[in-house]
Amino acid sequence: MITKSAISAFESIQTPFYYYDIELLNKTLDEYTSLIKKYNYHAHYALKANADSRILSIIQKAGLGADCVSGNEVALAIKSGFSPDKVVYAGVGKSDKEIKTALKAGIFSFNCESVPEIKIINDFAASMGKTARISLRVNPDIDAHTHKYISTGRKEDKFGISPWMFESVAELFKSCKNIELVGLHFHVGSQITDLGVFKLLCEKVAELQQWFTDRDFFIPNLNLGGGLGVDYQNPNENPIANFKDYFEIINKNLVVKPGQNVHFEPGRAIVAQCGHLISRVLYVKIGQRKKFAILDAGMNDLIRPALYQAHHAIENLTSQKRKMRYDIVGPVCESSDKFGTNIMLPQTQRGDLIAIHTAGAYGQVMGMKYNQRDLAKAYYSDEICQG
Ligand code: LLP
């Protein structure tokens, strides 16, 4: 919910920009970390969702570790204060330079996705006189019932090691001296709203770790990744994700052996609802069949609708007139530069402030300069609002 005092502060800020509700971020983190403590789990925030420096600093201070997918993310996490022993690093294509960065930093675990990658990490670790801690990212062949572009755990997806490769993986850990198997890692997709998917994942984890137990490997860490969805339709009614039911399902269904630690990598569920993209209406254009509200924010600022046909709630913060239908579009030279079709908004005119909600995750961080547009800046509720 954007307050009146925030809206009046927006008047003097150049649009488009990202607005972060710091109070909501803190509330979300409080709820998340209290459950993490209750169940004695460990959490690593997925930097890819939002790597804004202020946001990172708040999440780091709340005690989460970091989940990274590039050498630059590893370096940024450490620079932002995340302790290297709470940093995990995944990705199907880690470059030599990135592997060396992470080895030098002494991160908690490389989440590895293929046999050749494990070999290379062993070689680099040997040449640096180090031992790399490795978790195997396993492809459990689970359909996360989400958009196909953000589904990662089906056997046709590029992510993770297939169970039929376990034999070769086990051989590697027996023969290579500079790697240590410290865990199994899973991440089956993002924006998962069917919690049954996580129950299925727990069952798969038990089945897959049995393979290692049968061969006398002890797996000290189980990492279930991220993926919990948020409510894009009704952000005001459900500003905090359903962490309670999520952890209850995991706690009930995940078999945890004595001495094992359980880890998570939340991204979207931590930051999505606290972020809003704020823009102004440039023109209202009467088309042949439709009315278009043309914003000064475009797909370069928030690409999710264009890329995944994602729904984001849209609000006119200025007008309270009678509602009408609009297609809400941006200024970029692409027909897919559209935030919504046939959206009911109070009668809208040039200069009205428009908020696109639930934009804190995979919003600003996926921003780009296409059409040589400026990157949107970030503003924070506790800095711009009085009282
Ligand atoms: N762990 C791994 C290994 C991941 O690949 C991801 C996200 C996460 C954790 C965090 O997942 P989350 O809790 O945020 O669902 N750009 C897309 C989402 C891509 C997600 C990529 N991986 C979007 O805007 O929907």
GROMACS .gro file of C-alpha atoms and ligand atoms in nm:
model
  412
    1MET     CA    1   0.000   0.000   0.000
    2ILE     CA    2   0.148   0.333  -0.104
    3THR     CA    3   0.076   0.600   0.157
    4LYS     CA    4  -0.052   0.954   0.092
    5SER     CA    5   0.273   1.100   0.221
    6ALA     CA    6   0.469   0.885  -0.029
    7ILE     CA    7   0.245   1.002  -0.314
    8SER     CA    8   0.302   1.366  -0.227
    9ALA     CA    9   0.677   1.301  -0.213
   10PHE     CA   10   0.659   1.142  -0.562
   11GLU     CA   11   0.550   1.479  -0.705
   12SER     CA   12   0.904   1.611  -0.692
   13ILE     CA   13   1.083   1.301  -0.822
   14GLN     CA   14   1.171   1.246  -1.187
   15THR     CA   15   0.974   0.947  -1.318
   16PRO     CA   16   1.007   0.658  -1.388
   17PHE     CA   17   1.164   0.530  -1.067
   18TYR     CA   18   1.151   0.236  -0.829
   19TYR     CA   19   1.000   0.298  -0.488
   20TYR     CA   20   1.078   0.058  -0.204
   21ASP     CA   21   0.861   0.031   0.105
   22ILE     CA   22   1.127  -0.036   0.367
   23GLU     CA   23   0.875  -0.099   0.642
   24LEU     CA   24   0.719  -0.382   0.441
   25LEU     CA   25   1.061  -0.527   0.358
   26ASN     CA   26   1.147  -0.533   0.729
   27LYS     CA   27   0.812  -0.687   0.819
   28THR     CA   28   0.858  -0.955   0.553
   29LEU     CA   29   1.208  -1.030   0.680
   30ASP     CA   30   1.085  -1.045   1.042
   31GLU     CA   31   0.822  -1.300   0.951
   32TYR     CA   32   1.064  -1.502   0.737
   33THR     CA   33   1.351  -1.506   0.985
   34SER     CA   34   1.130  -1.595   1.280
   35LEU     CA   35   1.017  -1.910   1.093
   36ILE     CA   36   1.373  -1.989   0.985
   37LYS     CA   37   1.475  -1.974   1.353
   38LYS     CA   38   1.175  -2.177   1.465
   39TYR     CA   39   1.266  -2.466   1.236
   40ASN     CA   40   1.642  -2.417   1.266
   41TYR     CA   41   1.683  -2.370   0.890
   42HIS     CA   42   1.937  -2.157   0.702
   43ALA     CA   43   1.851  -1.898   0.438
   44HIS     CA   44   2.054  -1.748   0.154
   45TYR     CA   45   1.888  -1.456  -0.022
   46ALA     CA   46   1.895  -1.489  -0.404
   47LEU     CA   47   2.070  -1.169  -0.514
   48LYS     CA   48   1.940  -1.209  -0.866
   49ALA     CA   49   1.594  -1.097  -0.750
   50ASN     CA   50   1.714  -0.753  -0.645
   51ALA     CA   51   2.073  -0.642  -0.592
   52ASP     CA   52   2.008  -0.280  -0.496
   53SER     CA   53   2.267  -0.179  -0.235
   54ARG     CA   54   2.019  -0.054   0.026
   55ILE     CA   55   1.801  -0.365  -0.010
   56LEU     CA   56   2.105  -0.593   0.017
   57SER     CA   57   2.227  -0.421   0.328
   58ILE     CA   58   1.889  -0.461   0.502
   59ILE     CA   59   1.870  -0.830   0.409
   60GLN     CA   60   2.227  -0.892   0.519
   61LYS     CA   61   2.159  -0.725   0.855
   62ALA     CA   62   1.854  -0.949   0.901
   63GLY     CA   63   2.100  -1.239   0.912
   64LEU     CA   64   2.044  -1.409   0.575
   65GLY     CA   65   2.329  -1.548   0.368
   66ALA     CA   66   2.357  -1.498  -0.009
   67ASP     CA   67   2.270  -1.713  -0.309
   68CYS     CA   68   2.467  -1.604  -0.615
   69VAL     CA   69   2.473  -1.698  -0.982
   70SER     CA   70   2.781  -1.517  -1.109
   71GLY     CA   71   3.128  -1.418  -0.994
   72ASN     CA   72   3.013  -1.057  -0.982
   73GLU     CA   73   2.723  -1.152  -0.755
   74VAL     CA   74   2.966  -1.338  -0.526
   75ALA     CA   75   3.190  -1.030  -0.514
   76LEU     CA   76   2.892  -0.797  -0.457
   77ALA     CA   77   2.753  -1.017  -0.178
   78ILE     CA   78   3.085  -1.010   0.004
   79LYS     CA   79   3.129  -0.637  -0.051
   80SER     CA   80   2.778  -0.588   0.090
   81GLY     CA   81   2.876  -0.761   0.412
   82PHE     CA   82   2.752  -1.116   0.358
   83SER     CA   83   2.995  -1.353   0.522
   84PRO     CA   84   3.164  -1.583   0.264
   85ASP     CA   85   3.072  -1.884   0.477
   86LYS     CA   86   2.705  -1.802   0.409
   87VAL     CA   87   2.749  -1.763   0.031
   88VAL     CA   88   2.634  -2.032  -0.212
   89TYR     CA   89   2.702  -2.011  -0.582
   90ALA     CA   90   2.496  -2.186  -0.855
   91GLY     CA   91   2.484  -2.161  -1.234
   92VAL     CA   92   2.520  -2.399  -1.527
   93GLY     CA   93   2.803  -2.201  -1.687
   94LYS     CA   94   3.056  -2.080  -1.432
   95SER     CA   95   3.356  -1.928  -1.613
   96ASP     CA   96   3.717  -1.990  -1.507
   97LYS     CA   97   3.742  -1.637  -1.372
   98GLU     CA   98   3.421  -1.676  -1.173
   99ILE     CA   99   3.533  -2.006  -1.022
  100LYS     CA  100   3.861  -1.849  -0.912
  101THR     CA  101   3.678  -1.550  -0.759
  102ALA     CA  102   3.461  -1.783  -0.552
  103LEU     CA  103   3.754  -2.007  -0.451
  104LYS     CA  104   3.955  -1.707  -0.338
  105ALA     CA  105   3.658  -1.581  -0.136
  106GLY     CA  106   3.622  -1.921   0.038
  107ILE     CA  107   3.247  -1.949  -0.014
  108PHE     CA  108   3.031  -2.201   0.171
  109SER     CA  109   2.938  -2.407  -0.134
  110PHE     CA  110   2.956  -2.426  -0.512
  111ASN     CA  111   2.621  -2.562  -0.628
  112CYS     CA  112   2.743  -2.765  -0.925
  113GLU     CA  113   2.541  -2.856  -1.225
  114SER     CA  114   2.756  -3.094  -1.433
  115VAL     CA  115   3.039  -3.347  -1.416
  116PRO     CA  116   3.282  -3.140  -1.628
  117GLU     CA  117   3.221  -2.839  -1.404
  118ILE     CA  118   3.311  -3.038  -1.090
  119LYS     CA  119   3.633  -3.157  -1.258
  120ILE     CA  120   3.734  -2.801  -1.348
  121ILE     CA  121   3.661  -2.673  -0.998
  122ASN     CA  122   3.880  -2.953  -0.858
  123ASP     CA  123   4.165  -2.854  -1.095
  124PHE     CA  124   4.147  -2.485  -1.001
  125ALA     CA  125   4.119  -2.566  -0.630
  126ALA     CA  126   4.429  -2.791  -0.662
  127SER     CA  127   4.627  -2.519  -0.835
  128MET     CA  128   4.530  -2.274  -0.559
  129GLY     CA  129   4.601  -2.522  -0.279
  130LYS     CA  130   4.237  -2.521  -0.167
  131THR     CA  131   3.950  -2.763  -0.118
  132ALA     CA  132   3.621  -2.661  -0.277
  133ARG     CA  133   3.299  -2.744  -0.095
  134ILE     CA  134   3.050  -2.872  -0.349
  135SER     CA  135   2.678  -2.938  -0.342
  136LEU     CA  136   2.524  -3.122  -0.632
  137ARG     CA  137   2.239  -2.940  -0.794
  138VAL     CA  138   2.015  -3.228  -0.884
  139ASN     CA  139   1.748  -3.218  -1.150
  140PRO     CA  140   1.462  -3.401  -0.977
  141ASP     CA  141   1.229  -3.396  -1.280
  142ILE     CA  142   0.946  -3.206  -1.114
  143ASP     CA  143   0.698  -2.983  -1.293
  144ALA     CA  144   0.664  -2.666  -1.083
  145HIS     CA  145   0.339  -2.562  -1.258
  146THR     CA  146   0.472  -2.216  -1.334
  147HIS     CA  147   0.564  -2.023  -1.650
  148LYS     CA  148   0.783  -2.237  -1.877
  149TYR     CA  149   1.063  -1.978  -1.874
  150ILE     CA  150   1.095  -1.999  -1.495
  151SER     CA  151   1.056  -2.374  -1.461
  152THR     CA  152   1.394  -2.532  -1.385
  153GLY     CA  153   1.340  -2.880  -1.245
  154ARG     CA  154   1.199  -3.083  -1.534
  155LYS     CA  155   1.423  -3.327  -1.712
  156GLU     CA  156   1.418  -3.120  -2.030
  157ASP     CA  157   1.546  -2.811  -1.842
  158LYS     CA  158   1.916  -2.726  -1.863
  159PHE     CA  159   1.960  -2.709  -1.486
  160GLY     CA  160   2.103  -2.968  -1.249
  161ILE     CA  161   2.268  -3.307  -1.272
  162SER     CA  162   2.052  -3.601  -1.373
  163PRO     CA  163   2.031  -3.886  -1.125
  164TRP     CA  164   2.167  -4.123  -1.389
  165MET     CA  165   2.499  -3.934  -1.365
  166PHE     CA  166   2.535  -4.004  -0.990
  167GLU     CA  167   2.770  -4.298  -1.052
  168SER     CA  168   3.023  -4.076  -1.237
  169VAL     CA  169   2.980  -3.803  -0.975
  170ALA     CA  170   3.053  -4.045  -0.690
  171GLU     CA  171   3.366  -4.164  -0.873
  172LEU     CA  172   3.483  -3.804  -0.904
  173PHE     CA  173   3.447  -3.737  -0.533
  174LYS     CA  174   3.641  -4.055  -0.458
  175SER     CA  175   3.924  -3.976  -0.699
  176CYS     CA  176   3.961  -3.597  -0.674
  177LYS     CA  177   4.148  -3.460  -0.375
  178ASN     CA  178   4.047  -3.095  -0.384
  179ILE     CA  179   3.669  -3.123  -0.366
  180GLU     CA  180   3.440  -3.219  -0.084
  181LEU     CA  181   3.075  -3.320  -0.124
  182VAL     CA  182   2.884  -3.106   0.127
  183GLY     CA  183   2.528  -3.118   0.004
  184LEU     CA  184   2.246  -3.174  -0.240
  185HIS     CA  185   2.083  -2.871  -0.395
  186PHE     CA  186   1.746  -2.833  -0.566
  187HIS     CA  187   1.560  -2.543  -0.723
  188VAL     CA  188   1.261  -2.643  -0.933
  189GLY     CA  189   1.126  -2.308  -1.046
  190SER     CA  190   1.004  -1.966  -0.946
  191GLN     CA  191   0.666  -1.806  -0.865
  192ILE     CA  192   0.536  -2.144  -0.742
  193THR     CA  193   0.193  -2.101  -0.589
  194ASP     CA  194   0.093  -2.468  -0.577
  195LEU     CA  195   0.248  -2.570  -0.243
  196GLY     CA  196   0.196  -2.935  -0.338
  197VAL     CA  197   0.505  -2.891  -0.559
  198PHE     CA  198   0.718  -2.850  -0.245
  199LYS     CA  199   0.571  -3.165  -0.089
  200LEU     CA  200   0.666  -3.354  -0.404
  201LEU     CA  201   1.013  -3.202  -0.388
  202CYS     CA  202   1.059  -3.327  -0.028
  203GLU     CA  203   0.965  -3.677  -0.141
  204LYS     CA  204   1.214  -3.658  -0.430
  205VAL     CA  205   1.488  -3.534  -0.196
  206ALA     CA  206   1.441  -3.839   0.028
  207GLU     CA  207   1.452  -4.073  -0.272
  208LEU     CA  208   1.760  -3.909  -0.423
  209GLN     CA  209   1.962  -3.881  -0.105
  210GLN     CA  210   1.902  -4.250  -0.039
  211TRP     CA  211   2.125  -4.326  -0.339
  212PHE     CA  212   2.415  -4.156  -0.158
  213THR     CA  213   2.332  -4.306   0.183
  214ASP     CA  214   2.336  -4.655   0.027
  215ARG     CA  215   2.693  -4.585  -0.089
  216ASP     CA  216   2.813  -4.451   0.247
  217PHE     CA  217   2.813  -4.083   0.154
  218PHE     CA  218   2.688  -3.860   0.434
  219ILE     CA  219   2.519  -3.546   0.297
  220PRO     CA  220   2.551  -3.272   0.562
  221ASN     CA  221   2.338  -3.010   0.379
  222LEU     CA  222   2.008  -3.019   0.193
  223ASN     CA  223   1.933  -2.700   0.000
  224LEU     CA  224   1.578  -2.670  -0.134
  225GLY     CA  225   1.637  -2.349  -0.332
  226GLY     CA  226   1.377  -2.076  -0.364
  227GLY     CA  227   1.061  -2.051  -0.568
  228LEU     CA  228   0.781  -1.954  -0.330
  229GLY     CA  229   0.531  -1.741  -0.520
  230VAL     CA  230   0.370  -1.410  -0.423
  231ASP     CA  231   0.025  -1.262  -0.494
  232TYR     CA  232   0.056  -1.045  -0.806
  233GLN     CA  233  -0.323  -1.008  -0.833
  234ASN     CA  234  -0.391  -0.869  -0.485
  235PRO     CA  235  -0.071  -0.721  -0.349
  236ASN     CA  236  -0.249  -0.495  -0.098
  237GLU     CA  237  -0.446  -0.784   0.052
  238ASN     CA  238  -0.149  -1.024   0.063
  239PRO     CA  239   0.168  -0.821   0.101
  240ILE     CA  240   0.359  -1.106   0.265
  241ALA     CA  241   0.403  -1.448   0.103
  242ASN     CA  242   0.260  -1.757   0.266
  243PHE     CA  243   0.581  -1.847   0.451
  244LYS     CA  244   0.390  -2.017   0.730
  245ASP     CA  245   0.225  -2.286   0.514
  246TYR     CA  246   0.539  -2.324   0.303
  247PHE     CA  247   0.764  -2.406   0.597
  248GLU     CA  248   0.495  -2.622   0.757
  249ILE     CA  249   0.482  -2.835   0.440
  250ILE     CA  250   0.861  -2.863   0.429
  251ASN     CA  251   0.886  -2.943   0.799
  252LYS     CA  252   0.619  -3.209   0.770
  253ASN     CA  253   0.751  -3.376   0.457
  254LEU     CA  254   1.127  -3.338   0.449
  255VAL     CA  255   1.323  -3.623   0.606
  256VAL     CA  256   1.619  -3.463   0.784
  257LYS     CA  257   1.885  -3.697   0.916
  258PRO     CA  258   2.075  -3.631   1.240
  259GLY     CA  259   2.353  -3.378   1.175
  260GLN     CA  260   2.195  -3.249   0.855
  261ASN     CA  261   2.127  -2.878   0.792
  262VAL     CA  262   1.846  -2.750   0.571
  263HIS     CA  263   1.894  -2.443   0.351
  264PHE     CA  264   1.672  -2.218   0.137
  265GLU     CA  265   1.733  -1.956  -0.130
  266PRO     CA  266   1.438  -1.715  -0.129
  267GLY     CA  267   1.441  -1.430  -0.377
  268ARG     CA  268   1.102  -1.308  -0.498
  269ALA     CA  269   0.914  -1.381  -0.176
  270ILE     CA  270   1.145  -1.146   0.018
  271VAL     CA  271   1.150  -0.844  -0.212
  272ALA     CA  272   0.866  -0.855  -0.468
  273GLN     CA  273   0.592  -0.677  -0.276
  274CYS     CA  274   0.804  -0.398  -0.128
  275GLY     CA  275   0.893  -0.260  -0.473
  276HIS     CA  276   0.678  -0.046  -0.706
  277LEU     CA  277   0.762   0.104  -1.041
  278ILE     CA  278   0.631   0.462  -1.041
  279SER     CA  279   0.572   0.641  -1.367
  280ARG     CA  280   0.368   0.921  -1.520
  281VAL     CA  281   0.118   0.917  -1.802
  282LEU     CA  282   0.267   1.094  -2.101
  283TYR     CA  283  -0.035   1.077  -2.328
  284VAL     CA  284  -0.375   0.916  -2.350
  285LYS     CA  285  -0.425   0.811  -2.708
  286ILE     CA  286  -0.757   0.708  -2.860
  287GLY     CA  287  -0.681   0.417  -3.092
  288GLN     CA  288  -0.912   0.252  -3.344
  289ARG     CA  289  -1.047   0.012  -3.087
  290LYS     CA  290  -0.884   0.103  -2.761
  291LYS     CA  291  -0.766   0.377  -2.534
  292PHE     CA  292  -0.395   0.365  -2.462
  293ALA     CA  293  -0.240   0.514  -2.151
  294ILE     CA  294   0.118   0.575  -2.261
  295LEU     CA  295   0.358   0.579  -1.967
  296ASP     CA  296   0.709   0.714  -1.934
  297ALA     CA  297   0.813   0.369  -1.797
  298GLY     CA  298   0.879   0.095  -2.045
  299MET     CA  299   0.975  -0.269  -2.081
  300ASN     CA  300   1.337  -0.167  -2.030
  301ASP     CA  301   1.241  -0.070  -1.672
  302LEU     CA  302   1.026  -0.376  -1.600
  303ILE     CA  303   1.050  -0.656  -1.852
  304ARG     CA  304   0.837  -0.919  -1.679
  305PRO     CA  305   0.509  -0.849  -1.864
  306ALA     CA  306   0.684  -0.853  -2.204
  307LEU     CA  307   0.900  -1.157  -2.129
  308TYR     CA  308   0.669  -1.383  -1.929
  309GLN     CA  309   0.327  -1.228  -1.997
  310ALA     CA  310   0.339  -1.156  -1.624
  311HIS     CA  311   0.052  -0.976  -1.454
  312HIS     CA  312   0.132  -0.676  -1.232
  313ALA     CA  313  -0.143  -0.480  -1.061
  314ILE     CA  314  -0.157  -0.123  -1.192
  315GLU     CA  315  -0.293   0.174  -0.996
  316ASN     CA  316  -0.356   0.538  -1.085
  317LEU     CA  317  -0.231   0.724  -0.778
  318THR     CA  318  -0.368   1.061  -0.893
  319SER     CA  319  -0.717   1.016  -1.034
  320GLN     CA  320  -1.032   0.906  -0.852
  321LYS     CA  321  -1.268   0.958  -1.143
  322ARG     CA  322  -1.504   0.708  -1.302
  323LYS     CA  323  -1.329   0.391  -1.422
  324MET     CA  324  -1.259   0.317  -1.788
  325ARG     CA  325  -1.062   0.058  -1.981
  326TYR     CA  326  -0.708   0.122  -2.099
  327ASP     CA  327  -0.420  -0.066  -2.247
  328ILE     CA  328  -0.123   0.047  -2.043
  329VAL     CA  329   0.184   0.074  -2.264
  330GLY     CA  330   0.537   0.209  -2.254
  331PRO     CA  331   0.733   0.428  -2.497
  332VAL     CA  332   0.974   0.159  -2.624
  333CYS     CA  333   0.959   0.069  -2.992
  334GLU     CA  334   0.821  -0.284  -2.943
  335SER     CA  335   0.459  -0.398  -2.945
  336SER     CA  336   0.537  -0.615  -2.644
  337ASP     CA  337   0.612  -0.299  -2.444
  338LYS     CA  338   0.281  -0.330  -2.264
  339PHE     CA  339   0.208  -0.353  -1.891
  340GLY     CA  340  -0.158  -0.449  -1.917
  341THR     CA  341  -0.448  -0.499  -2.157
  342ASN     CA  342  -0.804  -0.375  -2.091
  343ILE     CA  343  -0.719  -0.254  -1.744
  344MET     CA  344  -0.992  -0.068  -1.553
  345LEU     CA  345  -0.845   0.259  -1.422
  346PRO     CA  346  -1.002   0.580  -1.303
  347GLN     CA  347  -1.022   0.820  -1.597
  348THR     CA  348  -0.660   0.892  -1.669
  349GLN     CA  349  -0.485   1.197  -1.811
  350ARG     CA  350  -0.141   1.330  -1.891
  351GLY     CA  351   0.065   1.377  -1.575
  352ASP     CA  352  -0.117   1.119  -1.358
  353LEU     CA  353   0.112   0.908  -1.142
  354ILE     CA  354   0.084   0.535  -1.211
  355ALA     CA  355   0.216   0.261  -0.981
  356ILE     CA  356   0.300  -0.083  -1.112
  357HIS     CA  357   0.300  -0.304  -0.806
  358THR     CA  358   0.493  -0.616  -0.700
  359ALA     CA  359   0.795  -0.495  -0.893
  360GLY     CA  360   1.061  -0.543  -0.624
  361ALA     CA  361   1.175  -0.881  -0.758
  362TYR     CA  362   1.325  -0.916  -1.105
  363GLY     CA  363   1.229  -0.556  -1.179
  364GLN     CA  364   1.503  -0.298  -1.138
  365VAL     CA  365   1.771  -0.567  -1.154
  366MET     CA  366   1.655  -0.675  -1.501
  367GLY     CA  367   1.642  -0.314  -1.618
  368MET     CA  368   1.830  -0.228  -1.936
  369LYS     CA  369   1.915   0.068  -2.154
  370TYR     CA  370   1.735  -0.048  -2.469
  371ASN     CA  371   1.650   0.253  -2.693
  372GLN     CA  372   1.927   0.427  -2.492
  373ARG     CA  373   1.680   0.495  -2.215
  374ASP     CA  374   1.804   0.590  -1.869
  375LEU     CA  375   1.799   0.326  -1.598
  376ALA     CA  376   1.532   0.396  -1.335
  377LYS     CA  377   1.670   0.507  -0.998
  378ALA     CA  378   1.561   0.377  -0.658
  379TYR     CA  379   1.396   0.570  -0.373
  380TYR     CA  380   1.313   0.439  -0.028
  381SER     CA  381   1.008   0.506   0.189
  382ASP     CA  382   1.210   0.590   0.500
  383GLU     CA  383   1.412   0.852   0.311
  384ILE     CA  384   1.139   1.031   0.117
  385CYS     CA  385   0.837   1.015   0.348
  386GLN     CA  386   0.787   1.239   0.648
  387GLY     CA  387   0.595   1.119   0.950
  388LLP     N1  388   1.793  -2.038  -0.633
  388LLP     C1  389   1.822  -2.059  -0.762
  388LLP     C2  390   1.924  -2.157  -0.796
  388LLP     C3  391   1.756  -1.987  -0.861
  388LLP     O1  392   1.784  -2.010  -0.989
  388LLP     C4  393   1.657  -1.891  -0.824
  388LLP     C5  394   1.585  -1.814  -0.926
  388LLP     C6  395   1.633  -1.871  -0.687
  388LLP     C7  396   1.700  -1.947  -0.594
  388LLP     C8  397   1.532  -1.770  -0.637
  388LLP     O2  398   1.405  -1.805  -0.676
  388LLP     P1  399   1.278  -1.719  -0.625
  388LLP     O3  400   1.263  -1.742  -0.474
  388LLP     O4  401   1.302  -1.579  -0.656
  388LLP     O5  402   1.164  -1.777  -0.701
  388LLP     N2  403   1.321  -1.348  -1.383
  388LLP     C9  404   1.217  -1.441  -1.346
  388LLP    C10  405   1.257  -1.531  -1.232
  388LLP    C11  406   1.383  -1.610  -1.259
  388LLP    C12  407   1.420  -1.697  -1.142
  388LLP    C13  408   1.556  -1.752  -1.159
  388LLP     N3  409   1.602  -1.831  -1.051
  388LLP    C14  410   1.089  -1.364  -1.316
  388LLP     O6  411   1.088  -1.240  -1.327
  388LLP     O7  412   0.986  -1.422  -1.284
   0.00000   0.00000   0.00000
